[in-house]
Amino acid sequence: PIFYNYDKSKIEKIICSYDKNLECFIKDKIRYNFFPSPRINIKNLIIKDSLNKKNTLIKSENTSLKLSIKNLLAKEKHVYKSLQIKNYEINLNYEKIKRYNAFLSKKDNILPVTFSNGKIVLLNKKEYIATIHNTRLNFKIDPIYVKAKLKGNFLDDDLQIHFLSEKKKK
């Protein structure tokens, strides 16, 4: 795997394949690392809203796509276990909360995502509201539930939010 050349467009599709309204852009290098676990390291990942390409939803300096040991030598058969996003900025627009909720309620089996050492900027349209600093967010969606845990600093106070929601059965 260390000698593979990873195509940026294929990795972008893997990360943003869960929603047609997201577009991923890798602005820098893609490398493979075996330590501490097999992973593809990505520098400068940008995720934009495809409906309004001016809006950057997530900007990350360091992103890792963890790989399973199984089928590690067969590039076409890689199994992706989780996504780690570090040194990031998320821009959440209050105006689009219903759209974010619709995305989360429809999706099953999205890779578990861990955000660390970043900030979440809350906006209302283009107007700044507040920022949650030094955030760590663990996020997991499966067929039964949506689970998230957020820790950070908000207005000089420690903030912890634990979210668990069972999905409605059809």
Short mmCIF file of N, CA and C in Angstrom, two decimals:
data_model
loop_
_atom_site.label_atom_id
_atom_site.label_comp_id
_atom_site.label_asym_id
_atom_site.label_seq_id
_atom_site.Cartn_x
_atom_site.Cartn_y
_atom_site.Cartn_z
N PRO A 1 0.80 -1.22 0.00
CA PRO A 1 0.00 0.00 0.00
C PRO A 1 0.83 1.27 0.00
N ILE A 2 2.03 1.21 0.55
CA ILE A 2 2.86 2.41 0.64
C ILE A 2 3.29 2.91 -0.74
N PHE A 3 3.29 2.02 -1.72
CA PHE A 3 3.72 2.39 -3.06
C PHE A 3 2.56 2.77 -3.97
N TYR A 4 1.34 2.67 -3.48
CA TYR A 4 0.18 3.03 -4.28
C TYR A 4 0.15 4.53 -4.52
N ASN A 5 -0.36 4.91 -5.66
CA ASN A 5 -0.68 6.31 -5.92
C ASN A 5 -2.18 6.45 -5.74
N TYR A 6 -2.58 7.30 -4.83
CA TYR A 6 -3.99 7.49 -4.58
C TYR A 6 -4.48 8.68 -5.40
N ASP A 7 -5.50 8.42 -6.20
CA ASP A 7 -6.09 9.44 -7.04
C ASP A 7 -6.97 10.36 -6.18
N LYS A 8 -6.73 11.66 -6.25
CA LYS A 8 -7.48 12.61 -5.44
C LYS A 8 -8.98 12.51 -5.69
N SER A 9 -9.38 12.37 -6.95
CA SER A 9 -10.81 12.35 -7.25
C SER A 9 -11.50 11.12 -6.66
N LYS A 10 -10.82 9.99 -6.60
CA LYS A 10 -11.42 8.78 -6.00
C LYS A 10 -11.58 8.95 -4.49
N ILE A 11 -10.58 9.51 -3.85
CA ILE A 11 -10.66 9.73 -2.40
C ILE A 11 -11.74 10.78 -2.10
N GLU A 12 -11.85 11.82 -2.92
CA GLU A 12 -12.89 12.82 -2.74
C GLU A 12 -14.28 12.18 -2.83
N LYS A 13 -14.44 11.26 -3.78
CA LYS A 13 -15.73 10.58 -3.94
C LYS A 13 -16.05 9.69 -2.75
N ILE A 14 -15.04 9.03 -2.20
CA ILE A 14 -15.25 8.18 -1.03
C ILE A 14 -15.74 9.01 0.15
N ILE A 15 -15.12 10.14 0.39
CA ILE A 15 -15.48 10.97 1.54
C ILE A 15 -16.84 11.63 1.36
N CYS A 16 -17.17 12.08 0.16
CA CYS A 16 -18.42 12.81 -0.08
C CYS A 16 -19.49 11.98 -0.79
N SER A 17 -19.35 10.68 -0.80
CA SER A 17 -20.30 9.83 -1.53
C SER A 17 -21.65 9.72 -0.85
N TYR A 18 -21.77 10.19 0.40
CA TYR A 18 -23.00 10.00 1.15
C TYR A 18 -24.08 11.01 0.82
N ASP A 19 -23.72 12.08 0.17
CA ASP A 19 -24.72 13.10 -0.15
C ASP A 19 -24.33 13.78 -1.45
N LYS A 20 -25.26 13.81 -2.38
CA LYS A 20 -25.00 14.44 -3.67
C LYS A 20 -24.86 15.96 -3.56
N ASN A 21 -25.25 16.53 -2.42
CA ASN A 21 -25.16 17.97 -2.22
C ASN A 21 -23.83 18.41 -1.61
N LEU A 22 -22.90 17.47 -1.46
CA LEU A 22 -21.58 17.80 -0.94
C LEU A 22 -20.53 17.60 -2.02
N GLU A 23 -19.55 18.48 -2.03
CA GLU A 23 -18.41 18.34 -2.94
C GLU A 23 -17.14 18.43 -2.13
N CYS A 24 -16.23 17.48 -2.34
CA CYS A 24 -14.96 17.46 -1.64
C CYS A 24 -13.84 17.90 -2.57
N PHE A 25 -12.88 18.61 -2.01
CA PHE A 25 -11.70 19.04 -2.75
C PHE A 25 -10.48 18.79 -1.88
N ILE A 26 -9.50 18.08 -2.42
CA ILE A 26 -8.24 17.88 -1.73
C ILE A 26 -7.25 18.83 -2.36
N LYS A 27 -6.75 19.77 -1.57
CA LYS A 27 -5.88 20.82 -2.09
C LYS A 27 -4.40 20.50 -2.01
N ASP A 28 -4.03 19.44 -1.30
CA ASP A 28 -2.62 19.16 -1.10
C ASP A 28 -2.36 17.67 -1.33
N LYS A 29 -1.53 17.06 -0.50
CA LYS A 29 -1.03 15.72 -0.73
C LYS A 29 -1.90 14.64 -0.09
N ILE A 30 -1.80 13.43 -0.68
CA ILE A 30 -2.40 12.22 -0.13
C ILE A 30 -1.25 11.24 0.09
N ARG A 31 -1.17 10.71 1.31
CA ARG A 31 -0.11 9.77 1.64
C ARG A 31 -0.69 8.60 2.40
N TYR A 32 0.03 7.48 2.36
CA TYR A 32 -0.35 6.29 3.11
C TYR A 32 0.54 6.19 4.34
N ASN A 33 -0.04 5.79 5.48
CA ASN A 33 0.70 5.55 6.71
C ASN A 33 0.25 4.23 7.30
N PHE A 34 1.18 3.46 7.81
CA PHE A 34 0.82 2.20 8.44
C PHE A 34 0.76 2.32 9.95
N PHE A 35 1.40 3.34 10.50
CA PHE A 35 1.45 3.49 11.95
C PHE A 35 0.64 4.70 12.38
N PRO A 36 -0.16 4.71 13.38
CA PRO A 36 -0.45 3.66 14.34
C PRO A 36 -1.43 2.62 13.82
N SER A 37 -2.12 2.90 12.74
CA SER A 37 -2.97 1.93 12.06
C SER A 37 -2.96 2.29 10.58
N PRO A 38 -3.31 1.34 9.71
CA PRO A 38 -3.31 1.67 8.27
C PRO A 38 -4.30 2.80 7.97
N ARG A 39 -3.83 3.81 7.24
CA ARG A 39 -4.68 4.95 6.94
C ARG A 39 -4.15 5.73 5.74
N ILE A 40 -5.06 6.45 5.14
CA ILE A 40 -4.71 7.39 4.07
C ILE A 40 -4.78 8.77 4.69
N ASN A 41 -3.67 9.50 4.66
CA ASN A 41 -3.61 10.85 5.22
C ASN A 41 -3.80 11.89 4.12
N ILE A 42 -4.63 12.85 4.40
CA ILE A 42 -5.00 13.87 3.42
C ILE A 42 -4.69 15.24 4.02
N LYS A 43 -4.01 16.07 3.27
CA LYS A 43 -3.72 17.44 3.69
C LYS A 43 -4.69 18.39 3.00
N ASN A 44 -5.24 19.31 3.76
CA ASN A 44 -6.10 20.38 3.24
C ASN A 44 -7.32 19.87 2.47
N LEU A 45 -8.27 19.34 3.21
CA LEU A 45 -9.55 18.89 2.65
C LEU A 45 -10.58 20.00 2.82
N ILE A 46 -11.33 20.25 1.76
CA ILE A 46 -12.41 21.25 1.81
C ILE A 46 -13.69 20.57 1.34
N ILE A 47 -14.76 20.71 2.13
CA ILE A 47 -16.07 20.18 1.76
C ILE A 47 -17.00 21.36 1.59
N LYS A 48 -17.59 21.44 0.40
CA LYS A 48 -18.47 22.57 0.08
C LYS A 48 -19.88 22.07 -0.18
N ASP A 49 -20.81 22.98 -0.04
CA ASP A 49 -22.20 22.74 -0.36
C ASP A 49 -22.34 22.91 -1.88
N SER A 50 -22.73 21.85 -2.58
CA SER A 50 -22.79 21.93 -4.05
C SER A 50 -23.90 22.86 -4.54
N LEU A 51 -24.90 23.14 -3.71
CA LEU A 51 -25.96 24.05 -4.12
C LEU A 51 -25.48 25.50 -4.12
N ASN A 52 -24.57 25.82 -3.20
CA ASN A 52 -23.99 27.15 -3.14
C ASN A 52 -22.48 26.97 -2.97
N LYS A 53 -21.76 26.91 -4.07
CA LYS A 53 -20.34 26.56 -4.05
C LYS A 53 -19.47 27.58 -3.33
N LYS A 54 -20.02 28.75 -3.03
CA LYS A 54 -19.25 29.74 -2.29
C LYS A 54 -19.15 29.37 -0.82
N ASN A 55 -20.11 28.59 -0.33
CA ASN A 55 -20.14 28.23 1.09
C ASN A 55 -19.28 27.01 1.38
N THR A 56 -18.26 27.21 2.21
CA THR A 56 -17.43 26.10 2.65
C THR A 56 -18.04 25.57 3.93
N LEU A 57 -18.42 24.29 3.92
CA LEU A 57 -19.03 23.67 5.08
C LEU A 57 -17.95 23.22 6.07
N ILE A 58 -16.91 22.52 5.57
CA ILE A 58 -15.83 22.04 6.42
C ILE A 58 -14.50 22.30 5.73
N LYS A 59 -13.56 22.80 6.52
CA LYS A 59 -12.19 22.97 6.04
C LYS A 59 -11.29 22.29 7.07
N SER A 60 -10.44 21.36 6.59
CA SER A 60 -9.59 20.59 7.50
C SER A 60 -8.15 20.60 7.02
N GLU A 61 -7.23 20.80 7.95
CA GLU A 61 -5.81 20.74 7.60
C GLU A 61 -5.31 19.30 7.50
N ASN A 62 -5.77 18.42 8.40
CA ASN A 62 -5.32 17.02 8.42
C ASN A 62 -6.53 16.10 8.53
N THR A 63 -6.64 15.18 7.59
CA THR A 63 -7.72 14.21 7.60
C THR A 63 -7.13 12.83 7.37
N SER A 64 -7.67 11.84 8.08
CA SER A 64 -7.21 10.46 7.92
C SER A 64 -8.40 9.56 7.65
N LEU A 65 -8.26 8.73 6.66
CA LEU A 65 -9.26 7.74 6.31
C LEU A 65 -8.68 6.39 6.73
N LYS A 66 -9.18 5.84 7.85
CA LYS A 66 -8.63 4.60 8.39
C LYS A 66 -9.06 3.41 7.55
N LEU A 67 -8.11 2.49 7.35
CA LEU A 67 -8.35 1.29 6.56
C LEU A 67 -8.37 0.05 7.45
N SER A 68 -9.14 -0.92 7.04
CA SER A 68 -9.15 -2.21 7.70
C SER A 68 -7.93 -3.01 7.26
N ILE A 69 -7.44 -3.86 8.14
CA ILE A 69 -6.30 -4.72 7.79
C ILE A 69 -6.70 -5.71 6.70
N LYS A 70 -7.96 -6.11 6.71
CA LYS A 70 -8.47 -7.07 5.73
C LYS A 70 -8.34 -6.50 4.32
N ASN A 71 -7.80 -7.27 3.41
CA ASN A 71 -7.62 -6.88 2.01
C ASN A 71 -6.76 -5.63 1.85
N LEU A 72 -5.83 -5.45 2.73
CA LEU A 72 -5.00 -4.24 2.71
C LEU A 72 -4.12 -4.15 1.46
N LEU A 73 -3.70 -5.29 0.95
CA LEU A 73 -2.82 -5.29 -0.22
C LEU A 73 -3.57 -5.14 -1.54
N ALA A 74 -4.86 -5.35 -1.54
CA ALA A 74 -5.66 -5.20 -2.76
C ALA A 74 -6.34 -3.83 -2.72
N LYS A 75 -5.80 -2.88 -3.45
CA LYS A 75 -6.27 -1.49 -3.42
C LYS A 75 -7.76 -1.38 -3.76
N GLU A 76 -8.23 -2.20 -4.68
CA GLU A 76 -9.63 -2.14 -5.10
C GLU A 76 -10.57 -2.66 -4.03
N LYS A 77 -10.04 -3.43 -3.07
CA LYS A 77 -10.88 -4.05 -2.04
C LYS A 77 -10.71 -3.41 -0.67
N HIS A 78 -10.14 -2.21 -0.61
CA HIS A 78 -9.96 -1.55 0.68
C HIS A 78 -11.30 -1.36 1.38
N VAL A 79 -11.31 -1.62 2.68
CA VAL A 79 -12.48 -1.40 3.51
C VAL A 79 -12.15 -0.22 4.42
N TYR A 80 -12.98 0.81 4.36
CA TYR A 80 -12.75 2.02 5.14
C TYR A 80 -13.50 1.92 6.45
N LYS A 81 -12.79 2.14 7.58
CA LYS A 81 -13.37 1.96 8.91
C LYS A 81 -13.89 3.25 9.51
N SER A 82 -13.15 4.33 9.36
CA SER A 82 -13.58 5.60 9.97
C SER A 82 -12.84 6.76 9.33
N LEU A 83 -13.32 7.94 9.66
CA LEU A 83 -12.75 9.18 9.14
C LEU A 83 -12.37 10.05 10.34
N GLN A 84 -11.12 10.53 10.37
CA GLN A 84 -10.67 11.42 11.43
C GLN A 84 -10.32 12.76 10.80
N ILE A 85 -10.94 13.82 11.31
CA ILE A 85 -10.72 15.16 10.79
C ILE A 85 -10.12 16.00 11.91
N LYS A 86 -8.92 16.54 11.66
CA LYS A 86 -8.19 17.31 12.69
C LYS A 86 -7.92 18.72 12.18
N ASN A 87 -7.80 19.64 13.13
CA ASN A 87 -7.51 21.05 12.80
C ASN A 87 -8.51 21.56 11.76
N TYR A 88 -9.74 21.63 12.14
CA TYR A 88 -10.83 21.91 11.20
C TYR A 88 -11.63 23.14 11.60
N GLU A 89 -12.44 23.57 10.66
CA GLU A 89 -13.43 24.61 10.91
C GLU A 89 -14.71 24.17 10.21
N ILE A 90 -15.80 24.11 10.98
CA ILE A 90 -17.12 23.78 10.43
C ILE A 90 -17.95 25.05 10.47
N ASN A 91 -18.59 25.38 9.36
CA ASN A 91 -19.47 26.55 9.28
C ASN A 91 -20.91 26.04 9.21
N LEU A 92 -21.64 26.13 10.32
CA LEU A 92 -23.03 25.69 10.38
C LEU A 92 -23.95 26.88 10.23
N ASN A 93 -24.78 26.82 9.23
CA ASN A 93 -25.72 27.90 8.96
C ASN A 93 -27.08 27.54 9.55
N TYR A 94 -27.54 28.34 10.48
CA TYR A 94 -28.82 28.11 11.14
C TYR A 94 -29.96 28.00 10.13
N GLU A 95 -29.86 28.73 9.05
CA GLU A 95 -30.88 28.74 8.01
C GLU A 95 -31.04 27.35 7.36
N LYS A 96 -29.99 26.52 7.42
CA LYS A 96 -30.01 25.21 6.75
C LYS A 96 -30.14 24.03 7.72
N ILE A 97 -30.58 24.29 8.94
CA ILE A 97 -30.69 23.23 9.94
C ILE A 97 -31.63 22.12 9.47
N LYS A 98 -32.73 22.46 8.83
CA LYS A 98 -33.67 21.44 8.35
C LYS A 98 -33.01 20.54 7.31
N ARG A 99 -32.17 21.11 6.47
CA ARG A 99 -31.47 20.32 5.46
C ARG A 99 -30.46 19.38 6.10
N TYR A 100 -29.72 19.86 7.11
CA TYR A 100 -28.77 19.01 7.82
C TYR A 100 -29.51 17.85 8.49
N ASN A 101 -30.65 18.15 9.10
CA ASN A 101 -31.45 17.14 9.78
C ASN A 101 -31.97 16.10 8.78
N ALA A 102 -32.43 16.56 7.62
CA ALA A 102 -32.92 15.64 6.59
C ALA A 102 -31.82 14.69 6.13
N PHE A 103 -30.62 15.22 5.99
CA PHE A 103 -29.47 14.40 5.59
C PHE A 103 -29.22 13.31 6.63
N LEU A 104 -29.18 13.68 7.90
CA LEU A 104 -28.87 12.73 8.97
C LEU A 104 -29.96 11.69 9.16
N SER A 105 -31.20 12.05 8.95
CA SER A 105 -32.29 11.11 9.19
C SER A 105 -32.46 10.10 8.06
N LYS A 106 -31.94 10.40 6.88
CA LYS A 106 -32.10 9.50 5.73
C LYS A 106 -30.94 8.53 5.56
N LYS A 107 -29.77 8.86 6.08
CA LYS A 107 -28.57 8.07 5.81
C LYS A 107 -28.41 6.93 6.80
N ASP A 108 -27.90 5.80 6.29
CA ASP A 108 -27.56 4.64 7.10
C ASP A 108 -26.10 4.30 6.87
N ASN A 109 -25.46 3.85 7.90
CA ASN A 109 -24.10 3.31 7.80
C ASN A 109 -23.08 4.27 7.19
N ILE A 110 -23.08 5.49 7.61
CA ILE A 110 -22.02 6.42 7.24
C ILE A 110 -20.82 6.08 8.10
N LEU A 111 -19.63 6.23 7.56
CA LEU A 111 -18.43 5.98 8.35
C LEU A 111 -18.47 6.78 9.64
N PRO A 112 -18.05 6.19 10.75
CA PRO A 112 -17.93 6.98 11.97
C PRO A 112 -16.91 8.10 11.74
N VAL A 113 -17.22 9.30 12.22
CA VAL A 113 -16.36 10.46 12.00
C VAL A 113 -15.96 11.03 13.36
N THR A 114 -14.68 11.33 13.51
CA THR A 114 -14.17 11.99 14.70
C THR A 114 -13.53 13.30 14.28
N PHE A 115 -14.03 14.39 14.84
CA PHE A 115 -13.46 15.71 14.62
C PHE A 115 -12.68 16.06 15.88
N SER A 116 -11.43 16.54 15.73
CA SER A 116 -10.67 16.95 16.91
C SER A 116 -9.86 18.20 16.63
N ASN A 117 -9.69 18.99 17.71
CA ASN A 117 -8.87 20.19 17.67
C ASN A 117 -9.34 21.18 16.60
N GLY A 118 -10.59 21.58 16.71
CA GLY A 118 -11.11 22.51 15.72
C GLY A 118 -12.12 23.47 16.31
N LYS A 119 -12.88 24.09 15.43
CA LYS A 119 -13.92 25.01 15.89
C LYS A 119 -15.14 24.90 15.01
N ILE A 120 -16.29 25.18 15.62
CA ILE A 120 -17.57 25.18 14.92
C ILE A 120 -18.08 26.61 14.95
N VAL A 121 -18.26 27.19 13.77
CA VAL A 121 -18.73 28.56 13.64
C VAL A 121 -20.23 28.51 13.32
N LEU A 122 -21.03 29.17 14.14
CA LEU A 122 -22.47 29.21 13.95
C LEU A 122 -22.84 30.50 13.25
N LEU A 123 -23.61 30.37 12.16
CA LEU A 123 -23.98 31.52 11.33
C LEU A 123 -25.50 31.56 11.16
N ASN A 124 -26.03 32.74 10.89
CA ASN A 124 -27.40 32.91 10.46
C ASN A 124 -27.32 33.64 9.12
N LYS A 125 -27.55 32.91 8.05
CA LYS A 125 -27.26 33.36 6.70
C LYS A 125 -25.76 33.65 6.63
N LYS A 126 -25.36 34.88 6.42
CA LYS A 126 -23.93 35.21 6.39
C LYS A 126 -23.48 35.92 7.67
N GLU A 127 -24.40 36.09 8.60
CA GLU A 127 -24.12 36.83 9.83
C GLU A 127 -23.56 35.88 10.90
N TYR A 128 -22.44 36.27 11.49
CA TYR A 128 -21.79 35.49 12.54
C TYR A 128 -22.62 35.53 13.82
N ILE A 129 -22.79 34.35 14.46
CA ILE A 129 -23.50 34.28 15.74
C ILE A 129 -22.52 33.99 16.88
N ALA A 130 -21.81 32.85 16.78
CA ALA A 130 -20.90 32.45 17.85
C ALA A 130 -19.97 31.35 17.33
N THR A 131 -18.96 31.03 18.17
CA THR A 131 -18.01 29.97 17.82
C THR A 131 -17.83 29.05 19.03
N ILE A 132 -17.78 27.76 18.77
CA ILE A 132 -17.43 26.77 19.78
C ILE A 132 -15.98 26.40 19.49
N HIS A 133 -15.08 26.69 20.42
CA HIS A 133 -13.64 26.47 20.23
C HIS A 133 -13.20 25.15 20.85
N ASN A 134 -12.01 24.70 20.44
CA ASN A 134 -11.38 23.49 21.00
C ASN A 134 -12.36 22.32 21.03
N THR A 135 -13.03 22.10 19.91
CA THR A 135 -14.07 21.08 19.89
C THR A 135 -13.52 19.70 19.54
N ARG A 136 -14.19 18.73 20.10
CA ARG A 136 -14.01 17.33 19.77
C ARG A 136 -15.40 16.77 19.57
N LEU A 137 -15.64 16.21 18.40
CA LEU A 137 -16.96 15.70 18.05
C LEU A 137 -16.82 14.29 17.52
N ASN A 138 -17.50 13.35 18.16
CA ASN A 138 -17.58 11.97 17.68
C ASN A 138 -18.97 11.77 17.12
N PHE A 139 -19.05 11.22 15.94
CA PHE A 139 -20.32 11.14 15.23
C PHE A 139 -20.46 9.77 14.59
N LYS A 140 -21.60 9.12 14.81
CA LYS A 140 -21.82 7.79 14.23
C LYS A 140 -23.29 7.64 13.85
N ILE A 141 -23.51 7.13 12.64
CA ILE A 141 -24.86 6.84 12.15
C ILE A 141 -24.88 5.37 11.76
N ASP A 142 -25.89 4.66 12.22
CA ASP A 142 -26.09 3.29 11.74
C ASP A 142 -27.58 3.11 11.49
N PRO A 143 -28.01 1.93 11.06
CA PRO A 143 -29.44 1.77 10.71
C PRO A 143 -30.41 2.00 11.87
N ILE A 144 -29.94 1.90 13.11
CA ILE A 144 -30.84 2.00 14.26
C ILE A 144 -30.83 3.39 14.90
N TYR A 145 -29.67 4.04 14.97
CA TYR A 145 -29.59 5.31 15.69
C TYR A 145 -28.55 6.26 15.11
N VAL A 146 -28.65 7.50 15.56
CA VAL A 146 -27.65 8.54 15.31
C VAL A 146 -27.10 8.90 16.68
N LYS A 147 -25.77 8.88 16.80
CA LYS A 147 -25.13 9.16 18.08
C LYS A 147 -24.03 10.19 17.87
N ALA A 148 -23.99 11.20 18.76
CA ALA A 148 -22.95 12.23 18.67
C ALA A 148 -22.58 12.68 20.07
N LYS A 149 -21.31 13.02 20.22
CA LYS A 149 -20.80 13.57 21.49
C LYS A 149 -19.92 14.75 21.13
N LEU A 150 -20.26 15.92 21.67
CA LEU A 150 -19.52 17.15 21.39
C LEU A 150 -18.95 17.70 22.70
N LYS A 151 -17.66 18.03 22.69
CA LYS A 151 -17.01 18.71 23.81
C LYS A 151 -16.29 19.92 23.25
N GLY A 152 -16.36 21.03 23.96
CA GLY A 152 -15.68 22.22 23.51
C GLY A 152 -15.84 23.37 24.49
N ASN A 153 -15.39 24.55 24.07
CA ASN A 153 -15.52 25.78 24.86
C ASN A 153 -16.45 26.74 24.14
N PHE A 154 -17.46 27.20 24.87
CA PHE A 154 -18.44 28.12 24.31
C PHE A 154 -18.59 29.29 25.28
N LEU A 155 -18.25 30.48 24.85
CA LEU A 155 -18.33 31.69 25.68
C LEU A 155 -17.56 31.50 26.99
N ASP A 156 -16.34 30.97 26.88
CA ASP A 156 -15.42 30.73 28.00
C ASP A 156 -15.94 29.72 29.02
N ASP A 157 -16.90 28.91 28.66
CA ASP A 157 -17.39 27.83 29.51
C ASP A 157 -17.20 26.50 28.79
N ASP A 158 -16.99 25.43 29.58
CA ASP A 158 -16.90 24.10 28.99
C ASP A 158 -18.30 23.66 28.56
N LEU A 159 -18.36 23.02 27.42
CA LEU A 159 -19.63 22.59 26.85
C LEU A 159 -19.53 21.10 26.54
N GLN A 160 -20.55 20.33 26.93
CA GLN A 160 -20.65 18.92 26.57
C GLN A 160 -22.07 18.65 26.13
N ILE A 161 -22.21 18.05 24.96
CA ILE A 161 -23.52 17.66 24.45
C ILE A 161 -23.44 16.20 24.04
N HIS A 162 -24.33 15.40 24.58
CA HIS A 162 -24.45 13.99 24.20
C HIS A 162 -25.79 13.84 23.50
N PHE A 163 -25.76 13.31 22.30
CA PHE A 163 -26.97 13.19 21.49
C PHE A 163 -27.14 11.75 21.07
N LEU A 164 -28.33 11.20 21.28
CA LEU A 164 -28.66 9.85 20.84
C LEU A 164 -30.10 9.88 20.36
N SER A 165 -30.30 9.45 19.14
CA SER A 165 -31.62 9.47 18.54
C SER A 165 -31.86 8.16 17.82
N GLU A 166 -32.96 7.50 18.15
CA GLU A 166 -33.32 6.30 17.42
C GLU A 166 -34.02 6.70 16.13
N LYS A 167 -33.71 5.96 15.08
CA LYS A 167 -34.36 6.26 13.81
C LYS A 167 -35.74 5.68 13.78
N LYS A 168 -36.64 6.37 13.12
CA LYS A 168 -38.01 5.89 13.02
C LYS A 168 -38.07 4.73 12.05
N LYS A 169 -38.84 3.74 12.43
CA LYS A 169 -39.01 2.58 11.55
C LYS A 169 -40.09 2.89 10.53
N LYS A 170 -39.91 2.34 9.33
CA LYS A 170 -40.87 2.60 8.26
C LYS A 170 -42.19 1.90 8.53
#
